XYZ file of C-alpha atoms in Angstrom:
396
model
C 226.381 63.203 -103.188
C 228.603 66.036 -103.479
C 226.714 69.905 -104.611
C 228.339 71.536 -107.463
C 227.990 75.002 -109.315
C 226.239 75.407 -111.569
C 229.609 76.772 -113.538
C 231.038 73.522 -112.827
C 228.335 71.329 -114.805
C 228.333 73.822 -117.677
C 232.469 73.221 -117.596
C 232.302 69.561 -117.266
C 229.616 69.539 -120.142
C 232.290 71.550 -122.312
C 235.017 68.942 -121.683
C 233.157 66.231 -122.794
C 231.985 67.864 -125.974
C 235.029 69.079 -126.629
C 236.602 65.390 -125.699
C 234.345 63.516 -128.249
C 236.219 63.417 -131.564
C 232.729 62.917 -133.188
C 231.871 66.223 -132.476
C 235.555 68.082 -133.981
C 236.111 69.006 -137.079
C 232.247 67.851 -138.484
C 230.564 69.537 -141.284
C 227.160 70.066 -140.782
C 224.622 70.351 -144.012
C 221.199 72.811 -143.162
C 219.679 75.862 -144.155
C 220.930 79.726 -142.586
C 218.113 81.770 -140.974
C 218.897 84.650 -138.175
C 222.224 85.240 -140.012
C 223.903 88.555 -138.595
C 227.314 90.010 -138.557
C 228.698 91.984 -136.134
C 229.850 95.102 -137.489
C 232.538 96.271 -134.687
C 233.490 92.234 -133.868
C 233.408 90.935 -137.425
C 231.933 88.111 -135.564
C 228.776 86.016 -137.301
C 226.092 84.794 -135.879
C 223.341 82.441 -137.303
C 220.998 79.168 -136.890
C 221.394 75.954 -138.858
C 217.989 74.335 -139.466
C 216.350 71.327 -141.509
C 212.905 70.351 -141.778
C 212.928 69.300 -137.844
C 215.520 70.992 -135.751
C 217.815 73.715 -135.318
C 221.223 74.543 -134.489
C 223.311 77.624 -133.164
C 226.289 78.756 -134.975
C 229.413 81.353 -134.571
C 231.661 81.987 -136.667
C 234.757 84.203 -135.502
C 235.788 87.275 -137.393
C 239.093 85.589 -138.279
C 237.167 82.526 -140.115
C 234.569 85.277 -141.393
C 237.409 87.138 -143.385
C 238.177 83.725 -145.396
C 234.780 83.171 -146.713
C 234.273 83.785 -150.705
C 231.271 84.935 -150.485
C 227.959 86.437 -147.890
C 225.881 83.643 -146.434
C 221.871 84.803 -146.617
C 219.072 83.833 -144.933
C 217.657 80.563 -146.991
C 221.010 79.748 -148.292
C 221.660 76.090 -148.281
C 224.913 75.235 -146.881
C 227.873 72.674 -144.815
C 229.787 74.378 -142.086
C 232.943 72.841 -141.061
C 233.405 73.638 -137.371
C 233.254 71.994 -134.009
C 230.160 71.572 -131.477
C 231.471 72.753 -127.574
C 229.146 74.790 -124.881
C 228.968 78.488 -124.625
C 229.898 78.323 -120.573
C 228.169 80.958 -119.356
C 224.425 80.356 -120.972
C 224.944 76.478 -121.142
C 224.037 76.534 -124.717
C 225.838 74.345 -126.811
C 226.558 76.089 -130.259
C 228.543 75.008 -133.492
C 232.043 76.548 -134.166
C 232.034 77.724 -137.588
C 235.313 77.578 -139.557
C 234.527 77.280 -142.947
C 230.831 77.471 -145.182
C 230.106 76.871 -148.791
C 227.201 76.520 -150.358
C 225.276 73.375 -150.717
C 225.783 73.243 -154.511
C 228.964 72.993 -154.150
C 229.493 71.482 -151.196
C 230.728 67.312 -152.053
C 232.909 69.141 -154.899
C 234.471 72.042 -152.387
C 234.280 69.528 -149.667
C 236.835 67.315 -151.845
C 239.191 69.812 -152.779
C 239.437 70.720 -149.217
C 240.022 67.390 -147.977
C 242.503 66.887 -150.932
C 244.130 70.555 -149.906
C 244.853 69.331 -146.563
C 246.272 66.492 -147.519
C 248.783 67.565 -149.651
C 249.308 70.267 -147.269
C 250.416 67.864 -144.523
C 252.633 66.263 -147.418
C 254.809 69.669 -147.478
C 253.967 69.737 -151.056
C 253.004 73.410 -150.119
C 255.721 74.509 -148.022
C 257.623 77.617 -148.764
C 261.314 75.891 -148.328
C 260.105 73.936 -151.559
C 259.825 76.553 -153.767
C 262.783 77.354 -155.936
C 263.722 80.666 -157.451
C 263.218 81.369 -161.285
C 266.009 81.298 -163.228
C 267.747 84.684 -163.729
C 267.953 84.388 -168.018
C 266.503 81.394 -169.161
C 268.026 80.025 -172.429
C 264.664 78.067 -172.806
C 261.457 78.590 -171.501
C 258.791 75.789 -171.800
C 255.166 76.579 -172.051
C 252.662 73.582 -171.126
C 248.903 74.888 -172.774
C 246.798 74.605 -175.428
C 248.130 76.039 -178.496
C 245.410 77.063 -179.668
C 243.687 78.989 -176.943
C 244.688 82.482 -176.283
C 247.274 81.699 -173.291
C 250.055 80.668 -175.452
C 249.374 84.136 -178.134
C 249.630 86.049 -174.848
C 252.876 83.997 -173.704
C 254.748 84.450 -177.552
C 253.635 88.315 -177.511
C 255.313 89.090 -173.906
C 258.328 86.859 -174.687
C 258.812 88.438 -178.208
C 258.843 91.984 -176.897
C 260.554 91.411 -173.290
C 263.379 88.667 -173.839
C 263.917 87.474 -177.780
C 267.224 85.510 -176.698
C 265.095 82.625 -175.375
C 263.588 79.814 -177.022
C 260.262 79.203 -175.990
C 259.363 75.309 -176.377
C 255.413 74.925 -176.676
C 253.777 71.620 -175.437
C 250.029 71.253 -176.753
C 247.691 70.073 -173.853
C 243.973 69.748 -172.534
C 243.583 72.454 -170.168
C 239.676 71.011 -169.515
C 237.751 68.035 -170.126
C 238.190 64.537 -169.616
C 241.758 63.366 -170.323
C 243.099 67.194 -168.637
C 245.379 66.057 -165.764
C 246.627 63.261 -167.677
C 247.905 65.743 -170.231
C 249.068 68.462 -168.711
C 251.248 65.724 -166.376
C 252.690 64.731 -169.695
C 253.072 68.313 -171.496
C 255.065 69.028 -168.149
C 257.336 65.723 -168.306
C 258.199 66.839 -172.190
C 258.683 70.741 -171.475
C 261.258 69.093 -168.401
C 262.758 66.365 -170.792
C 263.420 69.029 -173.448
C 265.721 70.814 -171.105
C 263.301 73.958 -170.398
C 264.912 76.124 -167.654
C 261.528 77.027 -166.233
C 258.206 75.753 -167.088
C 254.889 77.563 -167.348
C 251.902 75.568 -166.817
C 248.147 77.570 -167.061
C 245.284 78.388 -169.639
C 243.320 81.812 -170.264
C 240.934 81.280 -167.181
C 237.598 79.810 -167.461
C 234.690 79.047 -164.719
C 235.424 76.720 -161.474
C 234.658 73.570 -163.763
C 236.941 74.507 -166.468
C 239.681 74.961 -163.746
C 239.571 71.323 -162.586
C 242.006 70.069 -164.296
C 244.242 72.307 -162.497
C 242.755 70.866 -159.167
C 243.642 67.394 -159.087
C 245.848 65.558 -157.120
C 247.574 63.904 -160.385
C 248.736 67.659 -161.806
C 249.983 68.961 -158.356
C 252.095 65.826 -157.740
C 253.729 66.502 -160.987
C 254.463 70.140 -160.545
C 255.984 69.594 -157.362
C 257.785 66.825 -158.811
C 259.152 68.668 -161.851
C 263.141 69.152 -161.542
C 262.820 73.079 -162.750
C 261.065 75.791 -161.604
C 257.201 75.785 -162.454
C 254.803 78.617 -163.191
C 251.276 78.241 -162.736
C 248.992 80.459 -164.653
C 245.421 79.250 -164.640
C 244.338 82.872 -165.437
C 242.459 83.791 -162.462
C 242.627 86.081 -160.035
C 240.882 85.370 -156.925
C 240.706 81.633 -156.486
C 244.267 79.460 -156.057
C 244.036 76.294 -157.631
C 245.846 73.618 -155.889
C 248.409 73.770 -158.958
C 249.243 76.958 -157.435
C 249.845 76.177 -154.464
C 252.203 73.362 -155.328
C 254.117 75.455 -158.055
C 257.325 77.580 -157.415
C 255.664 80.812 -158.452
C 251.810 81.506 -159.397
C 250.693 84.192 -161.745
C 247.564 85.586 -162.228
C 247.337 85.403 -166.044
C 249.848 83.371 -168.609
C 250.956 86.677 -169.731
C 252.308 87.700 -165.981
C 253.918 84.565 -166.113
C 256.083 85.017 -168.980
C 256.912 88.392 -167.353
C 257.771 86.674 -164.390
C 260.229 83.583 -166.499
C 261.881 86.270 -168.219
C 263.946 89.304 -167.834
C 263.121 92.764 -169.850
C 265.916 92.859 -172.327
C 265.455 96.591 -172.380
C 266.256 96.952 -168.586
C 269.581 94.125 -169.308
C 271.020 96.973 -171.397
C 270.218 99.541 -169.511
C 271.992 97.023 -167.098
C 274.720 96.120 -168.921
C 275.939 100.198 -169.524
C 275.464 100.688 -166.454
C 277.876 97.822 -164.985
C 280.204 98.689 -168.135
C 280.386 102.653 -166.909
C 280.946 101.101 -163.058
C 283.760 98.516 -164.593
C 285.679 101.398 -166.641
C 285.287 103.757 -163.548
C 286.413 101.148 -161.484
C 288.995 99.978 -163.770
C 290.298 103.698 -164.595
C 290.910 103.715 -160.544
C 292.680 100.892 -160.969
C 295.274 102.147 -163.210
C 295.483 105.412 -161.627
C 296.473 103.926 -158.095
C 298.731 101.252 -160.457
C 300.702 104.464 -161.360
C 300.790 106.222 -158.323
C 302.312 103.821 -157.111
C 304.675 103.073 -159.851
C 305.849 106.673 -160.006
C 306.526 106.157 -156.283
C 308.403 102.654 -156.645
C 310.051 104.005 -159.416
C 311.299 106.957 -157.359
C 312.334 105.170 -154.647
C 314.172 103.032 -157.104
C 315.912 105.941 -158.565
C 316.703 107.122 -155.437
C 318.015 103.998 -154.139
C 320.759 103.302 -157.201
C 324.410 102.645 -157.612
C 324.346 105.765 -159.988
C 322.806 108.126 -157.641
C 324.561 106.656 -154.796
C 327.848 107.383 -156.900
C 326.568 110.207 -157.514
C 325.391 111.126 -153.739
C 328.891 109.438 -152.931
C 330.933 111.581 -154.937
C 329.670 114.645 -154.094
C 329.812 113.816 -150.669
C 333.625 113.159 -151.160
C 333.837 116.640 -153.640
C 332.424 118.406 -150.217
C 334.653 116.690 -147.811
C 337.991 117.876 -150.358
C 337.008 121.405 -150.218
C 336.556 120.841 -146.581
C 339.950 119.435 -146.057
C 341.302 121.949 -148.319
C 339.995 124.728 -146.366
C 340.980 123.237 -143.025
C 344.563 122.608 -144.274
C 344.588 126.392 -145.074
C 343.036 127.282 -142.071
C 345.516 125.078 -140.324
C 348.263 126.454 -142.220
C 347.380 129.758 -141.856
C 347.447 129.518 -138.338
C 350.468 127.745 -138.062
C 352.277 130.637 -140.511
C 350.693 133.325 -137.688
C 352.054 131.217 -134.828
C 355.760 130.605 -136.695
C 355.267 134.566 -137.029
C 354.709 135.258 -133.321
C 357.339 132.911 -132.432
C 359.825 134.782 -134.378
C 359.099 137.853 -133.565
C 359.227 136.678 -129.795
C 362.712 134.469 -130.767
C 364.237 138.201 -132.582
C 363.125 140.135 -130.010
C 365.045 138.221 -127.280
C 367.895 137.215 -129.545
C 371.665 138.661 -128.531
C 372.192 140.228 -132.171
C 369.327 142.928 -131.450
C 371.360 143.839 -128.516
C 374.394 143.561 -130.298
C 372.321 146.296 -132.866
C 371.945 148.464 -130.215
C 375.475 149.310 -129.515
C 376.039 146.158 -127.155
C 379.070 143.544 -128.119
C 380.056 140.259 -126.878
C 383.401 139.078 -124.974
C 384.975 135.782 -125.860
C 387.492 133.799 -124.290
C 387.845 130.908 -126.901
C 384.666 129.887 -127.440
C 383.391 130.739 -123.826
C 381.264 133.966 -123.399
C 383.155 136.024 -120.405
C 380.151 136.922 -118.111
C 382.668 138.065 -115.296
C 385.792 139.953 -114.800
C 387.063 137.366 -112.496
C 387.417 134.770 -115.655
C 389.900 136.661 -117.144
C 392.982 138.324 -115.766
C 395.652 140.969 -117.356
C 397.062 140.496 -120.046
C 394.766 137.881 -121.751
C 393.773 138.119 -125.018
C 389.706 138.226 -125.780
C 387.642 138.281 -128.756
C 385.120 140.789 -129.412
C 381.565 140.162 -131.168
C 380.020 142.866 -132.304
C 376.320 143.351 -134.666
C 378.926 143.616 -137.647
C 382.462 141.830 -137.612
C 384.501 141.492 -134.606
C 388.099 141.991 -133.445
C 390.762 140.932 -130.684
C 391.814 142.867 -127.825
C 394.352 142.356 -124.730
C 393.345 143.024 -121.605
C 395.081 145.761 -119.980
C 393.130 146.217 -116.560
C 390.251 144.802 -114.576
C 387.886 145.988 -112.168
């Protein structure tokens, strides 16, 4: 046979106890003594006894911060928990994860069981819940109308949002028949065509709440088609109609708060989006005609009248630009004619004939030699002014 540690039995114990779905998730009924709480952990520690034996308990700080009230020595009670081994002094010990007192205990016991199980039905899940309607035309108010909850409801509704019509269904809020009626009051108020329900009383002591606990009234406000309210008028305890609905309040006036908007603040609202909307809409026109000056000026710009216009002018500046070349042109020409004649007068044969100088013909040939002519011929003679004929008497 094999030795082992003495770790290793006190491990192997653990497994099986924690192995033995007898012993998880048991509720244990028996009397606190030795009850302390750790004030640095948060952790408690106690002993569960009856008129025989005893039994260890801890209860973790996290489980300690749910409980509803401070177990005492002598306090009846059922822990629900689990029985495993503290490893290291091979004690066996209950897990504590919930306690309530004896009292209570089948009644608490039930709603917990009945928690869990609609729990595990999603009828509590968050991506159930469905937001309130913004403004309600008509608010539905499942309660009994003559209890102080539906006063409260008219008063806030009155003062906060008049538009809406509020459509009161009468209904046991406690007492034998309860569920059955508020089930129907919610059917109505959903029949009538309520935008969003609200389902609640004016508070009242655990047993005046049970209506609000039963399985029948959950299933229906999670199966109402609008948004429900719940308002059972209490502020520490959720019923399980709160958990189920799409929004809980803590009294039936927060509730109609919550279904409807403060007409005051929609004004207020309303100016301000009307200020934003003629700001916004005084923008608008302004950029509307900045641009339309700009189209319109580029219109303007681009027409057959100002292209005429641009045309004509263009033409007006090219005539006096012609007309001043052609004057420059014949201005120059005029000078050059000028110099020409000068240079033409200057080397024409009359100025020599002016200065004294005359020309010899023989017929119409201009004698530029003695040797053309001989004695005796007759010449004519060209001078600056008339002429004459001469014979030719010698040459040399």
């Amino acid at each position: 046979m094999p030795v082992i540690t003495v770790s290793q039995v006190n491990r192997y114990i653990s497994s099986k106890l924690k192995g033995d779905r007898i012993l998880q998730g048991i509720m244990v009924k028996g009397e606190i003594s030795n009850f302390t709480k750790h004030f640095k952990s948060g952790h408690c520690y106690f002993t569960l006894k009856d008129s025989e034996c005893s039994l260890k308990a801890v209860m973790f700080a996290g489980a300690a911060s749910r409980l509803k009230f401070l177990p005492e020595d002598g306090m009846s009670v059922i822990v629900s928990g689990s029985i495993s081994v503290y490893e290291r002094d091979g004690a066996y010990q209950l897990y504590a994860n919930d306690i309530v007192p004896e009292g209570a205990g089948k009644a608490s016991v039930k709603l917990e069981q009945l928690k869990r199980k609609l729990e595990k039905e999603g009828i509590f899940a968050a991506e159930h819940k469905r937001p309130l309607p913004y403004m309600p035309l008509k608010i539905g108010a499942v309660t009994s109308l003559s209890g102080a909850a539906i006063r409260d409801i008219i008063n806030v509704l009155t003062r906060r949002y008049p538009l809406c019509e509020l459509y009161a269904v009468n209904a046991l809020v406690q007492g034998e028949g309860a569920p059955e009626s508020i089930c129907r009051g919610i059917l109505r108020a959903e029949n009538a065509g309520c935008d969003v329900i609200i389902v609640g009383r004016g508070g009242g002591s655990a047993e005046d709440l049970s209506a609000f606990n039963s399985e029948q009234v959950a299933r229906a406000v999670y199966g109402c088609k609008v948004p429900v309210i719940s308002a059972v008028g209490h502020e520490v305890d959720y019923t399980i109609a709160d958990l189920a609905a799409d929004m809980r309040a803590p009294t039936p006036s927060a509730a109609a708060e919550l279904a409807a908007p403060d007409i005051a603040a929609l004004s207020e609202a309303v100016t301000q989006y009307r200020s934003r909307a003629e700001k916004a809409a005084k923008a608008v026109l302004s950029r509307a005609n900045d641009r339309y000056t700009a189209i319109s000026a580029e219109l303007a710009a681009q027409s057959p009248e100002k292209k005429l216009e641009y045309t004509s002018s263009s033409l007006d500046r090219a005539d006096e630009r012609l007309d001043a070349a052609m004057t420059r042109l014949i201005d120059r020409c005029y000078a050059e004619l000028a110099e020409r004649s000068a240079r033409l007068d200057a080397l024409s044969p009359l100025k020599v004939l002016a200065r004294g100088y005359s020309l010899v013909y023989s017929g119409d040939e201009l004698i530029r030699s003695s040797d053309t002519i001989s004695e005796g011929d007759t010449v004519t003679l060209r001078f600056d002014s008339g002429g004459a004929e001469a014979q030719i008497t010698k040459k040399w």
